[in-house]
Amino acid sequence: MRADGLADVVAEALDVVFIGINPPPVSVAAGHSFATPGNRFWPALHAAGFTPTVLLPHQERDLLRLGLGITSIVRRPTASADQLSTLELRSGGADLTQRLHDLRPRWAAFLGVSGYRPAFDAPQARVGLQTAMIGTTRVWVLPNPSGRNAHFPPTALAAEFTRLRIAAALPDRHQLSQRRREP
């Protein structure tokens, strides 16, 4: 674990890197991403077909073998993202840009438009594909998977994650795992 937050779960040339706004203290204490009870990241990832099963936070490194990774815009933990200043988000965006240039993932998937907009000076950004790129990395904004995000119930959240998986031309691993179980 990093002294200032969580260790990234990344490698070079991944298909998709999922990017949170910043880690909450619960996840930092657990030492794993999206460990806050009620966070819907892991179920949405599975429902959308990115993973063959619902992974638990301590299994986050299993994402790497699937071509997926996790990082955040800002590394400083806070109880909620609204505790971050615009300056912190912009600084985090600059740091993240450098990290993505070095890692060269095909896609950067931002988990929450409210973090993406100030970090990348994109006030009009909406959920979905963005015209802006980070180097050679395509950019997609997903809804924030926090349980506090009432605008996107689990099925709508999974549908948005599915749109990204299809755009990234990745296989539906949820379907593959179900076919293996059939007699």
GROMACS .gro file of N, CA and C in nm, residues 25-160:
model
  408
   25PRO      N    1  -1.122   0.625   0.287
   25PRO     CA    2  -1.043   0.568   0.397
   25PRO      C    3  -1.069   0.419   0.421
   26VAL      N    4  -1.192   0.373   0.401
   26VAL     CA    5  -1.223   0.231   0.422
   26VAL      C    6  -1.141   0.144   0.328
   27SER      N    7  -1.131   0.183   0.203
   27SER     CA    8  -1.052   0.106   0.106
   27SER      C    9  -0.904   0.111   0.140
   28VAL      N   10  -0.856   0.228   0.181
   28VAL     CA   11  -0.715   0.240   0.218
   28VAL      C   12  -0.684   0.151   0.338
   29ALA      N   13  -0.774   0.151   0.437
   29ALA     CA   14  -0.755   0.066   0.556
   29ALA      C   15  -0.754  -0.082   0.518
   30ALA      N   16  -0.840  -0.120   0.422
   30ALA     CA   17  -0.846  -0.259   0.377
   30ALA      C   18  -0.728  -0.293   0.285
   31GLY      N   19  -0.669  -0.191   0.224
   31GLY     CA   20  -0.558  -0.212   0.132
   31GLY      C   21  -0.602  -0.256  -0.006
   32HIS      N   22  -0.732  -0.235  -0.038
   32HIS     CA   23  -0.785  -0.279  -0.167
   32HIS      C   24  -0.887  -0.179  -0.220
   33SER      N   25  -0.892  -0.167  -0.350
   33SER     CA   26  -0.984  -0.074  -0.416
   33SER      C   27  -1.129  -0.118  -0.404
   34PHE      N   28  -1.216  -0.021  -0.396
   34PHE     CA   29  -1.361  -0.042  -0.395
   34PHE      C   30  -1.404  -0.140  -0.284
   35ALA      N   31  -1.347  -0.121  -0.165
   35ALA     CA   32  -1.377  -0.207  -0.051
   35ALA      C   33  -1.486  -0.149   0.039
   36THR      N   34  -1.537  -0.032   0.006
   36THR     CA   35  -1.643   0.030   0.086
   36THR      C   36  -1.772  -0.051   0.071
   37PRO      N   37  -1.834  -0.092   0.182
   37PRO     CA   38  -1.962  -0.162   0.169
   37PRO      C   39  -2.062  -0.076   0.091
   38GLY      N   40  -2.133  -0.139   0.002
   38GLY     CA   41  -2.230  -0.067  -0.079
   38GLY      C   42  -2.176  -0.018  -0.212
   39ASN      N   43  -2.043  -0.022  -0.231
   39ASN     CA   44  -1.989   0.018  -0.360
   39ASN      C   45  -2.025  -0.090  -0.461
   40ARG      N   46  -2.069  -0.048  -0.578
   40ARG     CA   47  -2.122  -0.143  -0.677
   40ARG      C   48  -2.026  -0.170  -0.792
   41PHE      N   49  -1.898  -0.132  -0.775
   41PHE     CA   50  -1.801  -0.153  -0.882
   41PHE      C   51  -1.787  -0.300  -0.919
   42TRP      N   52  -1.760  -0.385  -0.822
   42TRP     CA   53  -1.734  -0.527  -0.851
   42TRP      C   54  -1.856  -0.597  -0.912
   43PRO      N   55  -1.978  -0.577  -0.860
   43PRO     CA   56  -2.095  -0.638  -0.926
   43PRO      C   57  -2.119  -0.584  -1.067
   44ALA      N   58  -2.099  -0.453  -1.087
   44ALA     CA   59  -2.120  -0.395  -1.221
   44ALA      C   60  -2.019  -0.449  -1.321
   45LEU      N   61  -1.896  -0.465  -1.276
   45LEU     CA   62  -1.791  -0.518  -1.363
   45LEU      C   63  -1.829  -0.659  -1.412
   46HIS      N   64  -1.880  -0.739  -1.320
   46HIS     CA   65  -1.921  -0.875  -1.356
   46HIS      C   66  -2.048  -0.874  -1.443
   47ALA      N   67  -2.148  -0.798  -1.401
   47ALA     CA   68  -2.274  -0.795  -1.477
   47ALA      C   69  -2.252  -0.749  -1.621
   48ALA      N   70  -2.152  -0.663  -1.641
   48ALA     CA   71  -2.121  -0.612  -1.775
   48ALA      C   72  -2.037  -0.709  -1.856
   49GLY      N   73  -1.986  -0.814  -1.794
   49GLY     CA   74  -1.908  -0.914  -1.867
   49GLY      C   75  -1.758  -0.893  -1.865
   50PHE      N   76  -1.710  -0.797  -1.787
   50PHE     CA   77  -1.566  -0.778  -1.778
   50PHE      C   78  -1.498  -0.892  -1.701
   51THR      N   79  -1.569  -0.951  -1.604
   51THR     CA   80  -1.512  -1.059  -1.523
   51THR      C   81  -1.605  -1.180  -1.525
   52PRO      N   82  -1.550  -1.300  -1.514
   52PRO     CA   83  -1.634  -1.420  -1.517
   52PRO      C   84  -1.712  -1.443  -1.387
   53THR      N   85  -1.667  -1.382  -1.277
   53THR     CA   86  -1.736  -1.391  -1.148
   53THR      C   87  -1.730  -1.254  -1.082
   54VAL      N   88  -1.808  -1.237  -0.976
   54VAL     CA   89  -1.799  -1.114  -0.899
   54VAL      C   90  -1.675  -1.124  -0.812
   55LEU      N   91  -1.576  -1.044  -0.845
   55LEU     CA   92  -1.453  -1.044  -0.765
   55LEU      C   93  -1.475  -0.969  -0.635
   56LEU      N   94  -1.397  -1.003  -0.536
   56LEU     CA   95  -1.396  -0.931  -0.410
   56LEU      C   96  -1.277  -0.836  -0.411
   57PRO      N   97  -1.282  -0.729  -0.332
   57PRO     CA   98  -1.172  -0.633  -0.336
   57PRO      C   99  -1.032  -0.696  -0.322
   58HIS      N  100  -1.018  -0.797  -0.238
   58HIS     CA  101  -0.885  -0.857  -0.221
   58HIS      C  102  -0.838  -0.936  -0.345
   59GLN      N  103  -0.926  -0.954  -0.442
   59GLN     CA  104  -0.892  -1.022  -0.565
   59GLN      C  105  -0.860  -0.924  -0.679
   60GLU      N  106  -0.842  -0.797  -0.645
   60GLU     CA  107  -0.825  -0.694  -0.747
   60GLU      C  108  -0.711  -0.721  -0.844
   61ARG      N  109  -0.605  -0.784  -0.801
   61ARG     CA  110  -0.492  -0.812  -0.890
   61ARG      C  111  -0.527  -0.916  -0.997
   62ASP      N  112  -0.635  -0.991  -0.977
   62ASP     CA  113  -0.683  -1.085  -1.079
   62ASP      C  114  -0.727  -1.011  -1.206
   63LEU      N  115  -0.756  -0.882  -1.192
   63LEU     CA  116  -0.796  -0.804  -1.310
   63LEU      C  117  -0.685  -0.798  -1.414
   64LEU      N  118  -0.561  -0.797  -1.368
   64LEU     CA  119  -0.449  -0.781  -1.462
   64LEU      C  120  -0.446  -0.891  -1.568
   65ARG      N  121  -0.476  -1.014  -1.529
   65ARG     CA  122  -0.474  -1.123  -1.627
   65ARG      C  123  -0.590  -1.113  -1.727
   66LEU      N  124  -0.688  -1.027  -1.694
   66LEU     CA  125  -0.801  -1.003  -1.784
   66LEU      C  126  -0.778  -0.878  -1.869
   67GLY      N  127  -0.660  -0.816  -1.853
   67GLY     CA  128  -0.629  -0.695  -1.928
   67GLY      C  129  -0.689  -0.568  -1.870
   68LEU      N  130  -0.722  -0.573  -1.741
   68LEU     CA  131  -0.788  -0.461  -1.674
   68LEU      C  132  -0.702  -0.411  -1.559
   69GLY      N  133  -0.722  -0.286  -1.521
   69GLY     CA  134  -0.648  -0.228  -1.410
   69GLY      C  135  -0.731  -0.126  -1.336
   70ILE      N  136  -0.674  -0.076  -1.224
   70ILE     CA  137  -0.742   0.023  -1.140
   70ILE      C  138  -0.640   0.127  -1.092
   71THR      N  139  -0.680   0.252  -1.095
   71THR     CA  140  -0.603   0.361  -1.034
   71THR      C  141  -0.704   0.470  -0.997
   72SER      N  142  -0.653   0.586  -0.959
   72SER     CA  143  -0.741   0.698  -0.926
   72SER      C  144  -0.681   0.828  -0.976
   73ILE      N  145  -0.765   0.929  -0.986
   73ILE     CA  146  -0.718   1.061  -1.027
   73ILE      C  147  -0.631   1.120  -0.917
   74VAL      N  148  -0.686   1.125  -0.797
   74VAL     CA  149  -0.618   1.180  -0.680
   74VAL      C  150  -0.588   1.065  -0.586
   75ARG      N  151  -0.470   1.064  -0.532
   75ARG     CA  152  -0.429   0.954  -0.444
   75ARG      C  153  -0.468   0.976  -0.298
   76ARG      N  154  -0.493   1.101  -0.259
   76ARG     CA  155  -0.527   1.131  -0.120
   76ARG      C  156  -0.665   1.078  -0.085
   77PRO      N  157  -0.674   0.996   0.022
   77PRO     CA  158  -0.804   0.946   0.063
   77PRO      C  159  -0.889   1.054   0.131
   78THR      N  160  -1.018   1.051   0.102
   78THR     CA  161  -1.115   1.136   0.169
   78THR      C  162  -1.245   1.056   0.185
   79ALA      N  163  -1.327   1.097   0.280
   79ALA     CA  164  -1.455   1.029   0.302
   79ALA      C  165  -1.549   1.047   0.183
   80SER      N  166  -1.538   1.160   0.115
   80SER     CA  167  -1.617   1.180  -0.007
   80SER      C  168  -1.537   1.268  -0.103
   81ALA      N  169  -1.565   1.252  -0.230
   81ALA     CA  170  -1.489   1.322  -0.333
   81ALA      C  171  -1.509   1.473  -0.327
   82ASP      N  172  -1.620   1.519  -0.270
   82ASP     CA  173  -1.642   1.664  -0.264
   82ASP      C  174  -1.548   1.733  -0.165
   83GLN      N  175  -1.465   1.656  -0.095
   83GLN     CA  176  -1.363   1.712  -0.007
   83GLN      C  177  -1.234   1.747  -0.083
   84LEU      N  178  -1.232   1.717  -0.211
   84LEU     CA  179  -1.116   1.750  -0.294
   84LEU      C  180  -1.136   1.887  -0.358
   85SER      N  181  -1.030   1.964  -0.366
   85SER     CA  182  -1.038   2.095  -0.431
   85SER      C  183  -1.021   2.077  -0.583
   86THR      N  184  -1.063   2.177  -0.657
   86THR     CA  185  -1.043   2.176  -0.801
   86THR      C  186  -0.894   2.169  -0.832
   87LEU      N  187  -0.814   2.238  -0.755
   87LEU     CA  188  -0.669   2.235  -0.775
   87LEU      C  189  -0.614   2.093  -0.756
   88GLU      N  190  -0.662   2.022  -0.653
   88GLU     CA  191  -0.618   1.883  -0.632
   88GLU      C  192  -0.658   1.795  -0.749
   89LEU      N  193  -0.780   1.811  -0.798
   89LEU     CA  194  -0.827   1.731  -0.911
   89LEU      C  195  -0.746   1.761  -1.037
   90ARG      N  196  -0.718   1.888  -1.062
   90ARG     CA  197  -0.638   1.923  -1.181
   90ARG      C  198  -0.495   1.868  -1.169
   91SER      N  199  -0.438   1.881  -1.050
   91SER     CA  200  -0.304   1.827  -1.027
   91SER      C  201  -0.305   1.674  -1.043
   92GLY      N  202  -0.408   1.610  -0.990
   92GLY     CA  203  -0.423   1.466  -1.006
   92GLY      C  204  -0.440   1.427  -1.152
   93GLY      N  205  -0.513   1.509  -1.227
   93GLY     CA  206  -0.531   1.483  -1.370
   93GLY      C  207  -0.399   1.489  -1.445
   94ALA      N  208  -0.314   1.585  -1.408
   94ALA     CA  209  -0.182   1.597  -1.473
   94ALA      C  210  -0.095   1.475  -1.438
   95ASP      N  211  -0.098   1.434  -1.311
   95ASP     CA  212  -0.022   1.316  -1.268
   95ASP      C  213  -0.073   1.191  -1.340
   96LEU      N  214  -0.205   1.176  -1.346
   96LEU     CA  215  -0.264   1.060  -1.412
   96LEU      C  216  -0.229   1.059  -1.561
   97THR      N  217  -0.231   1.174  -1.624
   97THR     CA  218  -0.195   1.182  -1.766
   97THR      C  219  -0.056   1.124  -1.788
   98GLN      N  220   0.039   1.160  -1.704
   98GLN     CA  221   0.175   1.107  -1.718
   98GLN      C  222   0.177   0.955  -1.697
   99ARG      N  223   0.104   0.909  -1.596
   99ARG     CA  224   0.100   0.764  -1.571
   99ARG      C  225   0.041   0.690  -1.690
  100LEU      N  226  -0.066   0.745  -1.749
  100LEU     CA  227  -0.129   0.679  -1.864
  100LEU      C  228  -0.039   0.683  -1.987
  101HIS      N  229   0.033   0.792  -2.006
  101HIS     CA  230   0.129   0.798  -2.118
  101HIS      C  231   0.232   0.686  -2.103
  102ASP      N  232   0.277   0.661  -1.980
  102ASP     CA  233   0.377   0.558  -1.956
  102ASP      C  234   0.319   0.417  -1.973
  103LEU      N  235   0.194   0.398  -1.929
  103LEU     CA  236   0.133   0.264  -1.931
  103LEU      C  237   0.067   0.229  -2.065
  104ARG      N  238   0.022   0.328  -2.139
  104ARG     CA  239  -0.040   0.310  -2.269
  104ARG      C  240  -0.158   0.211  -2.274
  105PRO      N  241  -0.256   0.225  -2.184
  105PRO     CA  242  -0.374   0.138  -2.197
  105PRO      C  243  -0.454   0.178  -2.320
  106ARG      N  244  -0.535   0.088  -2.371
  106ARG     CA  245  -0.620   0.121  -2.485
  106ARG      C  246  -0.731   0.217  -2.443
  107TRP      N  247  -0.787   0.195  -2.323
  107TRP     CA  248  -0.899   0.275  -2.274
  107TRP      C  249  -0.874   0.321  -2.131
  108ALA      N  250  -0.915   0.444  -2.100
  108ALA     CA  251  -0.921   0.496  -1.964
  108ALA      C  252  -1.069   0.515  -1.932
  109ALA      N  253  -1.116   0.446  -1.829
  109ALA     CA  254  -1.258   0.452  -1.792
  109ALA      C  255  -1.271   0.524  -1.659
  110PHE      N  256  -1.316   0.648  -1.663
  110PHE     CA  257  -1.330   0.729  -1.543
  110PHE      C  258  -1.461   0.697  -1.473
  111LEU      N  259  -1.453   0.671  -1.345
  111LEU     CA  260  -1.569   0.633  -1.265
  111LEU      C  261  -1.627   0.757  -1.197
  112GLY      N  262  -1.701   0.832  -1.272
  112GLY     CA  263  -1.764   0.952  -1.218
  112GLY      C  264  -1.731   1.076  -1.298
  113VAL      N  265  -1.833   1.133  -1.357
  113VAL     CA  266  -1.815   1.254  -1.436
  113VAL      C  267  -1.777   1.371  -1.347
  114SER      N  268  -1.816   1.368  -1.219
  114SER     CA  269  -1.786   1.481  -1.130
  114SER      C  270  -1.637   1.491  -1.099
  115GLY      N  271  -1.561   1.386  -1.113
  115GLY     CA  272  -1.416   1.392  -1.098
  115GLY      C  273  -1.347   1.422  -1.230
  116TYR      N  274  -1.398   1.363  -1.337
  116TYR     CA  275  -1.337   1.381  -1.469
  116TYR      C  276  -1.344   1.528  -1.514
  117ARG      N  277  -1.459   1.591  -1.498
  117ARG     CA  278  -1.478   1.728  -1.549
  117ARG      C  279  -1.372   1.825  -1.498
  118PRO      N  280  -1.354   1.841  -1.367
  118PRO     CA  281  -1.252   1.938  -1.323
  118PRO      C  282  -1.109   1.891  -1.347
  119ALA      N  283  -1.084   1.761  -1.337
  119ALA     CA  284  -0.948   1.709  -1.355
  119ALA      C  285  -0.896   1.734  -1.495
  120PHE      N  286  -0.986   1.735  -1.593
  120PHE     CA  287  -0.945   1.749  -1.733
  120PHE      C  288  -1.009   1.869  -1.800
  121ASP      N  289  -1.057   1.963  -1.718
  121ASP     CA  290  -1.115   2.087  -1.769
  121ASP      C  291  -1.215   2.057  -1.880
  122ALA      N  292  -1.309   1.969  -1.849
  122ALA     CA  293  -1.410   1.926  -1.946
  122ALA      C  294  -1.549   1.945  -1.885
  123PRO      N  295  -1.592   2.071  -1.866
  123PRO     CA  296  -1.718   2.097  -1.795
  123PRO      C  297  -1.842   2.040  -1.862
  124GLN      N  298  -1.836   2.015  -1.991
  124GLN     CA  299  -1.953   1.963  -2.063
  124GLN      C  300  -1.954   1.810  -2.075
  125ALA      N  301  -1.854   1.742  -2.020
  125ALA     CA  302  -1.844   1.597  -2.033
  125ALA      C  303  -1.969   1.527  -1.978
  126ARG      N  304  -2.008   1.422  -2.043
  126ARG     CA  305  -2.121   1.338  -2.004
  126ARG      C  306  -2.075   1.194  -1.998
  127VAL      N  307  -2.156   1.110  -1.940
  127VAL     CA  308  -2.127   0.967  -1.936
  127VAL      C  309  -2.118   0.916  -2.080
  128GLY      N  310  -2.015   0.834  -2.106
  128GLY     CA  311  -1.998   0.775  -2.238
  128GLY      C  312  -1.863   0.808  -2.298
  129LEU      N  313  -1.850   0.783  -2.427
  129LEU     CA  314  -1.727   0.807  -2.500
  129LEU      C  315  -1.697   0.956  -2.505
  130GLN      N  316  -1.571   0.991  -2.482
  130GLN     CA  317  -1.527   1.131  -2.491
  130GLN      C  318  -1.448   1.150  -2.621
  131THR      N  319  -1.450   1.271  -2.674
  131THR     CA  320  -1.371   1.299  -2.794
  131THR      C  321  -1.224   1.317  -2.757
  132ALA      N  322  -1.198   1.364  -2.636
  132ALA     CA  323  -1.060   1.383  -2.591
  132ALA      C  324  -0.992   1.248  -2.570
  133MET      N  325  -0.863   1.247  -2.596
  133MET     CA  326  -0.782   1.127  -2.570
  133MET      C  327  -0.667   1.169  -2.479
  134ILE      N  328  -0.608   1.071  -2.414
  134ILE     CA  329  -0.488   1.094  -2.333
  134ILE      C  330  -0.377   1.018  -2.403
  135GLY      N  331  -0.298   1.090  -2.481
  135GLY     CA  332  -0.200   1.024  -2.566
  135GLY      C  333  -0.274   0.939  -2.667
  136THR      N  334  -0.245   0.809  -2.668
  136THR     CA  335  -0.313   0.716  -2.759
  136THR      C  336  -0.430   0.645  -2.691
  137THR      N  337  -0.457   0.682  -2.567
  137THR     CA  338  -0.561   0.616  -2.487
  137THR      C  339  -0.696   0.683  -2.509
  138ARG      N  340  -0.796   0.602  -2.546
  138ARG     CA  341  -0.932   0.653  -2.561
  138ARG      C  342  -0.994   0.670  -2.423
  139VAL      N  343  -1.086   0.763  -2.412
  139VAL     CA  344  -1.145   0.799  -2.283
  139VAL      C  345  -1.295   0.774  -2.282
  140TRP      N  346  -1.340   0.709  -2.175
  140TRP     CA  347  -1.482   0.681  -2.153
  140TRP      C  348  -1.514   0.722  -2.010
  141VAL      N  349  -1.626   0.785  -1.990
  141VAL     CA  350  -1.671   0.820  -1.854
  141VAL      C  351  -1.789   0.732  -1.818
  142LEU      N  352  -1.775   0.663  -1.706
  142LEU     CA  353  -1.880   0.578  -1.652
  142LEU      C  354  -1.945   0.648  -1.532
  143PRO      N  355  -2.064   0.607  -1.493
  143PRO     CA  356  -2.122   0.661  -1.370
  143PRO      C  357  -2.038   0.617  -1.250
  144ASN      N  358  -2.040   0.697  -1.147
  144ASN     CA  359  -1.971   0.660  -1.023
  144ASN      C  360  -2.044   0.539  -0.963
  145PRO      N  361  -1.971   0.430  -0.930
  145PRO     CA  362  -2.037   0.311  -0.877
  145PRO      C  363  -2.070   0.317  -0.728
  146SER      N  364  -2.046   0.431  -0.665
  146SER     CA  365  -2.079   0.446  -0.524
  146SER      C  366  -2.226   0.415  -0.500
  147GLY      N  367  -2.254   0.351  -0.389
  147GLY     CA  368  -2.393   0.324  -0.352
  147GLY      C  369  -2.473   0.452  -0.332
  148ARG      N  370  -2.404   0.564  -0.315
  148ARG     CA  371  -2.470   0.694  -0.298
  148ARG      C  372  -2.525   0.749  -0.430
  149ASN      N  373  -2.484   0.693  -0.543
  149ASN     CA  374  -2.524   0.744  -0.674
  149ASN      C  375  -2.661   0.688  -0.711
  150ALA      N  376  -2.766   0.759  -0.670
  150ALA     CA  377  -2.903   0.713  -0.694
  150ALA      C  378  -2.947   0.729  -0.839
  151HIS      N  379  -2.873   0.807  -0.918
  151HIS     CA  380  -2.909   0.827  -1.059
  151HIS      C  381  -2.890   0.701  -1.143
  152PHE      N  382  -2.807   0.611  -1.095
  152PHE     CA  383  -2.779   0.489  -1.170
  152PHE      C  384  -2.798   0.367  -1.080
  153PRO      N  385  -2.919   0.309  -1.078
  153PRO     CA  386  -2.939   0.185  -1.003
  153PRO      C  387  -2.853   0.074  -1.065
  154PRO      N  388  -2.838  -0.040  -0.998
  154PRO     CA  389  -2.747  -0.146  -1.045
  154PRO      C  390  -2.765  -0.185  -1.192
  155THR      N  391  -2.887  -0.199  -1.240
  155THR     CA  392  -2.905  -0.242  -1.380
  155THR      C  393  -2.859  -0.134  -1.478
  156ALA      N  394  -2.887  -0.009  -1.447
  156ALA     CA  395  -2.843   0.101  -1.534
  156ALA      C  396  -2.691   0.116  -1.529
  157LEU      N  397  -2.633   0.096  -1.413
  157LEU     CA  398  -2.488   0.101  -1.398
  157LEU      C  399  -2.423  -0.008  -1.482
  158ALA      N  400  -2.475  -0.130  -1.471
  158ALA     CA  401  -2.422  -0.243  -1.550
  158ALA      C  402  -2.437  -0.217  -1.700
  159ALA      N  403  -2.546  -0.154  -1.739
  159ALA     CA  404  -2.567  -0.124  -1.882
  159ALA      C  405  -2.460  -0.027  -1.932
  160GLU      N  406  -2.424   0.072  -1.852
  160GLU     CA  407  -2.320   0.166  -1.893
  160GLU      C  408  -2.184   0.097  -1.900
   0.00000   0.00000   0.00000
